[in-house]
Short mmCIF file of C-alpha atoms and ligand atoms in Angstrom, two decimals:
data_model
loop_
_atom_site.label_atom_id
_atom_site.label_comp_id
_atom_site.label_asym_id
_atom_site.label_seq_id
_atom_site.Cartn_x
_atom_site.Cartn_y
_atom_site.Cartn_z
CA UNK A 1489 94.32 59.15 70.14
CA UNK A 1490 90.67 58.93 69.16
CA UNK A 1491 89.13 62.38 68.99
CA UNK A 1492 85.39 62.13 69.58
CA UNK A 1493 84.64 65.66 70.79
CA UNK A 1494 83.93 67.48 67.54
CA UNK A 1495 81.04 69.43 69.08
CA UNK A 1496 83.59 71.15 71.35
CA UNK A 1497 85.97 71.98 68.55
CA UNK A 1498 87.32 70.43 65.36
CA UNK A 1499 90.78 69.94 63.94
CA UNK A 1500 91.61 72.69 61.41
CA UNK A 1501 91.59 71.18 57.93
CA UNK A 1502 94.54 71.36 55.53
CA UNK A 1503 92.43 73.56 53.26
CA UNK A 1504 91.74 75.99 56.12
CA UNK A 1505 95.42 76.20 57.05
CA UNK A 1506 96.45 76.69 53.41
CA UNK A 1507 93.92 79.50 53.04
CA UNK A 1508 95.25 81.22 56.18
CA UNK A 1509 98.95 81.18 55.32
CA UNK A 1510 99.02 83.93 52.66
CA UNK A 1511 97.47 86.36 55.16
CA UNK A 1512 100.18 85.58 57.69
CA UNK A 1513 103.15 85.56 55.32
CA UNK A 1514 102.56 87.98 52.43
CA UNK A 1515 99.16 89.65 52.44
CA UNK A 1516 99.36 90.96 55.99
CA UNK A 1517 98.29 94.50 55.10
CA UNK A 1518 95.31 96.14 56.77
CA UNK A 1519 92.20 95.71 54.58
CA UNK A 1520 91.24 99.32 55.40
CA UNK A 1521 94.50 100.74 53.97
CA UNK A 1522 94.27 102.33 50.54
CA UNK A 1523 97.64 101.23 49.14
CA UNK A 1524 97.89 98.01 47.17
CA UNK A 1525 99.17 95.86 50.05
CA UNK A 1526 96.02 96.73 51.98
CA UNK A 1527 93.70 96.43 49.02
CA UNK A 1528 94.92 92.92 48.35
CA UNK A 1529 93.78 91.98 51.85
CA UNK A 1530 90.48 93.80 51.23
CA UNK A 1531 89.95 91.66 48.13
CA UNK A 1532 90.55 88.54 50.22
CA UNK A 1533 88.03 89.79 52.75
CA UNK A 1534 85.38 90.28 50.07
CA UNK A 1535 86.18 86.91 48.57
CA UNK A 1536 85.69 85.23 51.98
CA UNK A 1537 82.42 87.12 52.43
CA UNK A 1538 81.17 85.88 49.06
CA UNK A 1539 82.13 82.31 49.85
CA UNK A 1540 80.52 82.23 53.28
CA UNK A 1541 77.38 83.85 51.85
CA UNK A 1542 77.18 81.32 49.01
CA UNK A 1543 77.28 78.40 51.48
CA UNK A 1544 74.07 79.57 53.20
CA UNK A 1545 72.16 81.15 50.31
CA UNK A 1546 72.82 84.72 51.45
CA UNK A 1547 74.30 87.71 49.64
CA UNK A 1548 77.78 88.88 50.69
CA UNK A 1549 76.50 92.19 52.08
CA UNK A 1550 74.39 90.24 54.58
CA UNK A 1551 77.48 88.63 56.21
CA UNK A 1552 79.18 90.24 59.23
CA UNK A 1553 82.38 88.67 60.54
CA UNK A 1554 82.66 88.32 64.32
CA UNK A 1555 85.02 86.78 66.88
CA UNK A 1556 82.96 83.59 66.96
CA UNK A 1557 79.57 82.04 67.55
CA UNK A 1558 79.13 83.63 70.97
CA UNK A 1559 79.61 87.16 69.68
CA UNK A 1560 77.27 86.51 66.74
CA UNK A 1561 74.57 85.20 69.14
CA UNK A 1562 74.99 88.22 71.43
CA UNK A 1563 74.82 90.71 68.57
CA UNK A 1564 71.80 89.10 66.91
CA UNK A 1565 69.76 88.87 70.12
CA UNK A 1566 70.67 92.28 71.54
CA UNK A 1567 69.94 93.89 68.14
CA UNK A 1568 66.48 92.38 67.89
CA UNK A 1569 65.74 93.26 71.52
CA UNK A 1570 66.83 96.87 71.10
CA UNK A 1571 64.73 97.17 67.93
CA UNK A 1572 61.73 95.56 69.62
CA UNK A 1573 61.93 97.82 72.68
CA UNK A 1574 61.69 100.84 70.39
CA UNK A 1575 58.27 99.65 69.32
CA UNK A 1576 57.24 98.62 72.83
CA UNK A 1577 57.72 94.91 72.06
CA UNK A 1578 59.58 93.12 74.84
CA UNK A 1579 58.58 89.46 74.55
CA UNK A 1580 61.22 86.98 73.34
CA UNK A 1581 60.68 83.30 72.53
CA UNK A 1582 63.50 80.76 72.78
CA UNK A 1583 64.02 77.16 73.89
CA UNK A 1584 65.12 75.63 77.18
CA UNK A 1585 68.18 73.94 75.69
CA UNK A 1586 69.96 76.78 73.90
CA UNK A 1587 73.71 77.35 74.21
CA UNK A 1588 74.74 79.62 77.10
CA UNK A 1589 75.74 82.33 74.61
CA UNK A 1590 72.01 82.62 73.95
CA UNK A 1591 70.61 81.82 77.41
CA UNK A 1592 72.92 84.18 79.29
CA UNK A 1593 72.19 87.00 76.83
CA UNK A 1594 68.47 86.36 77.39
CA UNK A 1595 69.05 86.41 81.18
CA UNK A 1596 70.59 89.82 80.84
CA UNK A 1597 67.61 91.07 78.83
CA UNK A 1598 65.22 89.65 81.42
CA UNK A 1599 66.93 91.76 84.09
CA UNK A 1600 66.34 94.76 81.80
CA UNK A 1601 62.61 94.09 81.75
CA UNK A 1602 62.16 91.78 78.76
CA UNK A 1603 59.86 88.80 79.10
CA UNK A 1604 61.66 85.65 77.99
CA UNK A 1605 59.62 82.53 77.24
CA UNK A 1606 61.66 79.32 76.98
CA UNK A 1607 59.78 76.61 75.11
CA UNK A 1608 59.70 73.17 76.68
CA UNK A 1609 61.79 70.67 74.73
CA UNK A 1610 59.97 67.57 76.00
CA UNK A 1611 61.49 64.18 76.77
CA UNK A 1612 62.82 63.66 73.28
CA UNK A 1613 64.50 67.06 73.21
CA UNK A 1614 62.96 69.05 70.39
CA UNK A 1615 60.42 71.79 69.73
CA UNK A 1616 57.75 72.07 67.08
CA UNK A 1617 56.76 74.99 64.88
CA UNK A 1618 53.29 74.74 66.49
CA UNK A 1619 54.81 75.49 69.89
CA UNK A 1620 56.45 78.58 68.42
CA UNK A 1621 53.26 79.61 66.62
CA UNK A 1622 51.21 79.35 69.83
CA UNK A 1623 53.78 81.39 71.75
CA UNK A 1624 53.95 84.31 69.30
CA UNK A 1625 52.16 87.42 70.61
CA UNK A 1626 51.65 90.92 69.21
CA UNK A 1627 54.53 92.12 71.44
CA UNK A 1628 57.01 89.37 70.45
CA UNK A 1629 60.18 90.97 69.11
CA UNK A 1630 62.30 87.85 68.50
CA UNK A 1631 62.25 84.09 68.16
CA UNK A 1632 65.68 82.56 68.72
CA UNK A 1633 65.94 78.77 68.34
CA UNK A 1634 69.08 76.78 67.67
CA UNK A 1635 69.38 74.78 64.45
CA UNK A 1636 71.05 71.82 66.16
CA UNK A 1637 71.76 71.23 69.82
CA UNK A 1638 75.43 70.98 70.82
CA UNK A 1639 74.91 68.41 73.59
CA UNK A 1640 72.24 65.99 72.46
CA UNK A 1641 72.35 66.77 68.74
CA UNK A 1642 68.63 67.45 68.24
CA UNK A 1643 67.94 69.03 64.85
CA UNK A 1644 65.07 71.50 65.07
CA UNK A 1645 62.46 71.97 62.28
CA UNK A 1646 64.05 75.28 61.32
CA UNK A 1647 62.21 75.81 58.02
CA UNK A 1648 58.84 75.28 59.74
CA UNK A 1649 59.78 77.61 62.59
CA UNK A 1650 61.00 80.15 60.02
CA UNK A 1651 57.66 79.93 58.22
CA UNK A 1652 55.56 80.64 61.33
CA UNK A 1653 57.85 83.53 62.29
CA UNK A 1654 57.51 85.01 58.82
CA UNK A 1655 53.73 84.62 58.94
CA UNK A 1656 53.69 86.27 62.38
CA UNK A 1657 56.08 89.03 61.20
CA UNK A 1658 58.56 88.21 63.99
CA UNK A 1659 62.33 88.25 63.32
CA UNK A 1660 63.82 84.76 63.53
CA UNK A 1661 67.38 84.10 64.72
CA UNK A 1662 68.98 80.68 64.71
CA UNK A 1663 72.21 79.66 66.41
CA UNK A 1664 73.45 77.43 63.58
CA UNK A 1665 76.91 76.90 65.09
CA UNK A 1666 76.47 73.11 65.21
CA UNK A 1667 74.67 73.00 61.86
CA UNK A 1668 76.88 75.06 59.57
CA UNK A 1669 78.99 72.74 57.42
CA UNK A 1670 77.04 69.73 58.76
CA UNK A 1671 73.44 70.31 57.66
CA UNK A 1672 72.08 72.13 54.60
CA UNK A 1673 71.34 75.83 55.22
CA UNK A 1674 69.32 78.08 52.93
CA UNK A 1675 68.36 81.31 54.64
CA UNK A 1676 65.82 82.09 51.90
CA UNK A 1677 63.99 78.78 51.79
CA UNK A 1678 64.11 78.48 55.59
CA UNK A 1679 62.97 82.08 56.25
CA UNK A 1680 65.92 82.82 58.54
CA UNK A 1681 66.50 86.50 59.37
CA UNK A 1682 69.59 86.18 61.56
CA UNK A 1683 72.01 83.24 61.76
CA UNK A 1684 75.17 82.61 63.78
CA UNK A 1685 78.02 80.34 62.76
CA UNK A 1686 81.52 79.66 64.10
CA UNK A 1687 84.71 78.69 62.25
CA UNK A 1688 86.09 76.13 64.69
CA UNK A 1689 83.01 73.87 64.59
CA UNK A 1690 83.58 72.91 60.94
CA UNK A 1691 87.37 72.48 60.77
CA UNK A 1692 88.19 76.18 60.55
CA UNK A 1693 90.18 78.26 63.06
CA UNK A 1694 88.97 79.38 66.50
CA UNK A 1695 88.08 82.96 67.37
CA UNK A 1696 86.20 83.72 64.19
CA UNK A 1697 82.54 83.47 63.25
CA UNK A 1698 79.89 85.14 61.18
CA UNK A 1699 76.47 86.63 61.63
CA UNK A 1700 74.07 86.61 58.70
CA UNK A 1701 71.61 89.50 58.84
CA UNK A 1702 68.82 89.65 56.28
CA UNK A 1703 68.75 92.91 54.33
CA UNK A 1704 66.42 95.36 56.04
CA UNK A 1705 66.89 93.92 59.55
CA UNK A 1706 68.57 96.58 61.72
CA UNK A 1707 71.82 95.60 63.40
CA UNK A 1708 73.17 96.99 66.67
CA UNK A 1709 76.90 97.64 66.86
CA UNK A 1710 78.40 95.93 69.94
CA UNK A 1711 82.02 96.95 69.35
CA UNK A 1712 82.56 100.62 68.68
CA UNK A 1713 85.59 101.49 66.64
CA UNK A 1714 86.38 101.91 62.98
CA UNK A 1715 84.09 101.48 60.00
CA UNK A 1716 84.85 97.76 59.54
CA UNK A 1717 81.93 95.45 58.71
CA UNK A 1718 79.96 98.40 57.36
CA UNK A 1719 80.21 100.19 60.70
CA UNK A 1720 78.62 97.31 62.61
CA UNK A 1721 81.71 95.70 64.13
CA UNK A 1722 84.77 97.82 64.84
CA UNK A 1723 88.28 96.32 64.89
CA UNK A 1724 90.80 95.33 62.23
CA UNK A 1725 89.57 92.18 60.57
CA UNK A 1726 91.19 88.86 61.53
CA UNK A 1727 92.08 88.10 57.92
CA UNK A 1728 93.89 84.76 58.35
CA UNK A 1729 91.01 83.38 60.42
CA UNK A 1730 88.33 84.77 58.12
CA UNK A 1731 89.99 83.24 55.05
CA UNK A 1732 90.48 79.94 56.91
CA UNK A 1733 86.85 79.85 58.00
CA UNK A 1734 85.58 80.51 54.45
CA UNK A 1735 87.73 77.70 53.03
CA UNK A 1736 86.66 75.30 55.80
CA UNK A 1737 82.97 76.07 55.34
CA UNK A 1738 83.17 75.61 51.59
CA UNK A 1739 84.97 72.30 52.01
CA UNK A 1740 82.58 71.02 54.70
CA UNK A 1741 79.57 71.88 52.55
CA UNK A 1742 81.12 70.18 49.51
CA UNK A 1743 81.70 66.96 51.51
CA UNK A 1744 78.48 67.11 53.51
CA UNK A 1745 76.59 64.34 51.74
CA UNK A 1746 79.47 61.87 51.83
CA UNK A 1747 80.32 62.66 55.46
CA UNK A 1748 76.71 62.38 56.56
CA UNK A 1749 76.40 58.90 55.15
CA UNK A 1750 79.59 57.78 56.88
CA UNK A 1751 78.64 59.41 60.17
CA UNK A 1752 75.18 57.85 60.18
CA UNK A 1753 76.69 54.39 59.89
CA UNK A 1754 79.10 55.09 62.77
CA UNK A 1755 76.33 56.61 64.88
CA UNK A 1756 74.09 53.60 64.32
CA UNK A 1757 76.84 51.24 65.46
CA UNK A 1758 77.69 53.34 68.52
CA UNK A 1759 74.07 53.62 69.65
CA UNK A 1760 73.53 49.92 69.12
CA UNK A 1761 76.72 49.03 71.03
CA UNK A 1762 76.28 51.41 73.96
CA UNK A 1763 72.64 50.40 74.37
CA UNK A 1764 73.92 46.95 75.40
CA UNK A 1765 75.23 48.47 78.63
CA UNK A 1766 72.57 47.80 81.32
CA UNK A 1767 70.82 50.85 82.82
CA UNK A 1768 71.90 53.17 80.04
CA UNK A 1769 69.83 55.43 77.80
CA UNK A 1770 70.33 57.46 74.67
CA UNK A 1771 69.71 61.16 75.30
CA UNK A 1772 67.90 63.20 72.70
CA UNK A 1773 65.97 62.75 69.51
CA UNK A 1774 66.80 59.33 68.01
CA UNK A 1775 65.87 60.46 64.49
CA UNK A 1776 66.14 64.24 64.08
CA UNK A 1777 69.69 64.33 65.27
CA UNK A 1778 73.12 65.49 64.08
CA UNK A 1779 74.64 62.54 62.21
CA UNK A 1780 77.83 62.57 64.33
CA UNK A 1781 76.24 62.99 67.78
CA UNK A 1782 75.79 60.24 70.35
CA UNK A 1783 74.89 61.11 73.94
CA UNK A 1784 74.24 58.50 76.63
CA UNK A 1785 73.44 58.45 80.31
CA UNK A 1786 74.88 55.63 82.38
CA UNK A 1787 73.24 55.22 85.74
CA UNK A 1788 75.59 55.04 88.75
CA UNK A 1789 78.48 56.64 86.86
CA UNK A 1790 79.95 60.08 87.35
CA UNK A 1791 80.63 61.89 84.06
CA UNK A 1792 83.96 63.49 84.98
CA UNK A 1793 85.44 60.18 86.16
CA UNK A 1794 84.27 58.50 83.00
CA UNK A 1795 86.01 61.15 80.89
CA UNK A 1796 89.27 60.96 82.81
CA UNK A 1797 89.43 57.18 82.52
CA UNK A 1798 88.60 57.34 78.81
CA UNK A 1799 91.31 59.97 78.37
CA UNK A 1800 93.80 57.52 79.95
CA UNK A 1801 92.74 55.04 77.31
CA UNK A 1802 93.26 57.56 74.51
CA UNK A 1803 89.67 58.61 73.91
CA UNK A 1804 88.67 62.30 73.96
CA UNK A 1805 84.99 62.70 74.75
CA UNK A 1806 82.83 65.05 76.73
CA UNK A 1807 80.19 65.14 79.41
CA UNK A 1808 77.79 68.04 78.99
CA UNK A 1809 79.41 70.98 77.21
CA UNK A 1810 83.02 72.10 77.56
CA UNK A 1811 81.81 75.40 78.97
CA UNK A 1812 80.13 73.71 81.93
CA UNK A 1813 82.66 70.98 82.64
CA UNK A 1814 84.43 73.41 84.99
CA UNK A 1815 81.42 73.31 87.29
CA UNK A 1816 79.61 70.56 89.12
CA UNK A 1817 76.19 71.60 87.87
CA UNK A 1818 74.54 68.96 85.71
CA UNK A 1819 73.89 69.95 82.11
CA UNK A 1820 70.88 72.27 81.68
CA UNK A 1821 70.13 70.38 78.46
CA UNK A 1822 69.80 66.99 80.19
CA UNK A 1823 67.69 68.54 82.94
CA UNK A 1824 65.51 70.16 80.24
CA UNK A 1825 64.71 66.74 78.76
CA UNK A 1826 63.72 65.52 82.20
CA UNK A 1827 66.75 63.49 83.22
CA UNK A 1828 66.99 63.45 87.04
CA UNK A 1829 70.07 65.18 88.54
CA UNK A 1830 71.62 61.90 89.56
CA UNK A 1831 71.55 60.54 86.00
CA UNK A 1832 72.36 63.85 84.32
CA UNK A 1833 75.77 63.71 86.05
CA UNK A 1834 76.63 60.44 84.32
CA UNK A 1835 76.43 61.47 80.69
CA UNK A 1836 78.85 60.80 77.86
CA UNK A 1837 78.84 62.81 74.64
CA UNK A 1838 80.68 61.38 71.66
CA UNK A 1839 80.75 63.62 68.58
CA UNK A 1840 82.36 62.26 65.45
CA UNK A 1841 83.59 63.87 62.25
CA UNK A 1842 84.36 62.58 58.76
CA UNK A 1843 87.91 61.70 59.83
CA UNK A 1844 86.77 59.16 62.40
CA UNK A 1845 86.68 55.53 61.32
CA UNK A 1846 84.69 52.42 62.15
CA UNK A 1847 87.85 51.19 63.94
CA UNK A 1848 87.57 54.21 66.26
CA UNK A 1849 83.97 53.26 66.92
CA UNK A 1850 84.87 49.64 67.72
CA UNK A 1851 87.63 50.79 70.08
CA UNK A 1852 85.19 53.13 71.86
CA UNK A 1853 82.79 50.20 72.17
CA UNK A 1854 85.54 48.09 73.73
CA UNK A 1855 86.59 50.75 76.25
CA UNK A 1856 83.36 52.40 77.41
CA UNK A 1857 81.68 49.26 78.86
CA UNK A 1858 84.88 48.39 80.77
CA UNK A 1859 85.14 51.88 82.24
CA UNK A 1860 81.45 52.01 83.14
CA UNK A 1861 81.77 48.64 84.87
CA UNK A 1862 84.87 49.71 86.74
CA UNK A 1863 83.22 52.89 88.04
CA UNK A 1864 80.00 51.12 88.99
CA UNK A 1865 81.93 48.50 90.95
CA UNK A 1866 83.56 51.26 93.01
CA UNK A 1867 80.30 53.05 93.73
CA UNK A 1868 78.46 52.48 97.06
CA UNK A 1869 75.37 53.92 95.38
CA UNK A 1870 75.52 51.20 92.74
CA UNK A 1871 75.76 48.49 95.43
CA UNK A 1872 72.60 49.90 97.04
CA UNK A 1873 70.85 49.68 93.70
CA UNK A 1874 71.93 46.11 93.10
CA UNK A 1875 70.79 45.08 96.58
CA UNK A 1876 67.44 46.83 96.09
CA UNK A 1877 68.05 49.46 98.80
CA UNK A 1878 67.73 52.12 96.12
CA UNK A 1879 65.69 52.07 92.95
CA UNK A 1880 67.13 52.19 89.45
CA UNK A 1881 66.21 55.29 87.48
CA UNK A 1882 67.08 53.96 84.03
C1 LIG B 2222 80.37 76.34 70.19
C2 LIG B 2222 79.00 76.92 70.19
C3 LIG B 2222 78.79 78.29 70.36
C4 LIG B 2222 79.93 79.25 70.66
O1 LIG B 2222 80.77 79.44 69.56
P1 LIG B 2222 82.23 80.08 69.81
O2 LIG B 2222 82.75 80.33 68.44
O3 LIG B 2222 83.01 79.05 70.54
O4 LIG B 2222 82.02 81.34 70.57
C5 LIG B 2222 77.51 78.78 70.31
N1 LIG B 2222 76.46 77.96 70.08
C6 LIG B 2222 76.61 76.63 69.90
C7 LIG B 2222 75.43 75.79 69.63
C8 LIG B 2222 77.89 76.07 69.96
O5 LIG B 2222 78.03 74.75 69.81
#
């Protein structure tokens, strides 16, 4: 099997699994308990906090463990909104191609009377710091912009956006779920106030994430309960997952440079090879892009069918995001970059990791053109295009 869907989830690394085992086998005490068996777990919790913090240039007291990226996004955005409302500030700036964990939280706030401004991401699929700067108003209470897009891989100019937010005295949150462990993060240098990350996107376990909150930024508690996470997130800590995530993040950051180089070579080959398919187009920013992300539209092809046929041939890929593949709606990200509905349905996302090889890439390049051809030959729509009854879009 060739796994090329690392933006959906990643295989837990040996280091992550090794780091989890002690908390399942021996150190299973509750970190809140005062006896030694609990305190040993509490030490592990602090150790994980220090390690996660070190990977992003934060201090351990600024790290809050959550159940994943979605919870971290919800908590960051709802906190900033609540804080803003107190001062009469109810304007929020974001982008049109955020993850649904962000967009749906913003929808909820809109219903509560907040004004949400989604910046246009253009044809290339990116935003500039100037766009953010122009949008900031005296009543803006939050800018939330993702570090890297999960579908088309665009990498946003986060340090520049951070700088204009700092200058405008507006809190800046970034959903860095696709960036953590893949791109360098320094919350100080990049002026980030709130940052979300998720264990299972960098070879850690699922169901665990972290929210970085700059000292002095107030945090709303979403889950009432005990005094865990300094009273900001009730519930007994998921120690195995937290330890696994810390180990995975550390390892991913240590191998980042080497992996990036390898991924860039594989991406180059994939883009070059898939571009040979007639009436196809690369989606997203060709340059400022996650090194392992390739996303193409193939005209006259239906995304789901493409995925099922590739699955039969041993290739795991995705069309849009996993969260939307249950529905027939085209990806909001592809629509945001101006792809027409008809083409947005025929997208293929391949996301590689350091474990993929050039042989995987060559196999993908053998299979995809065959499958695209096969589907086009079955399509009445495609026949109309070939005969000139309908126009080509790509
Ligand atoms: C996967 C993902 C999330 C959600 O993270 P979970 O840990 O699965 O809740 C949020 N944002 C982005 C950009 C993602 O890719």
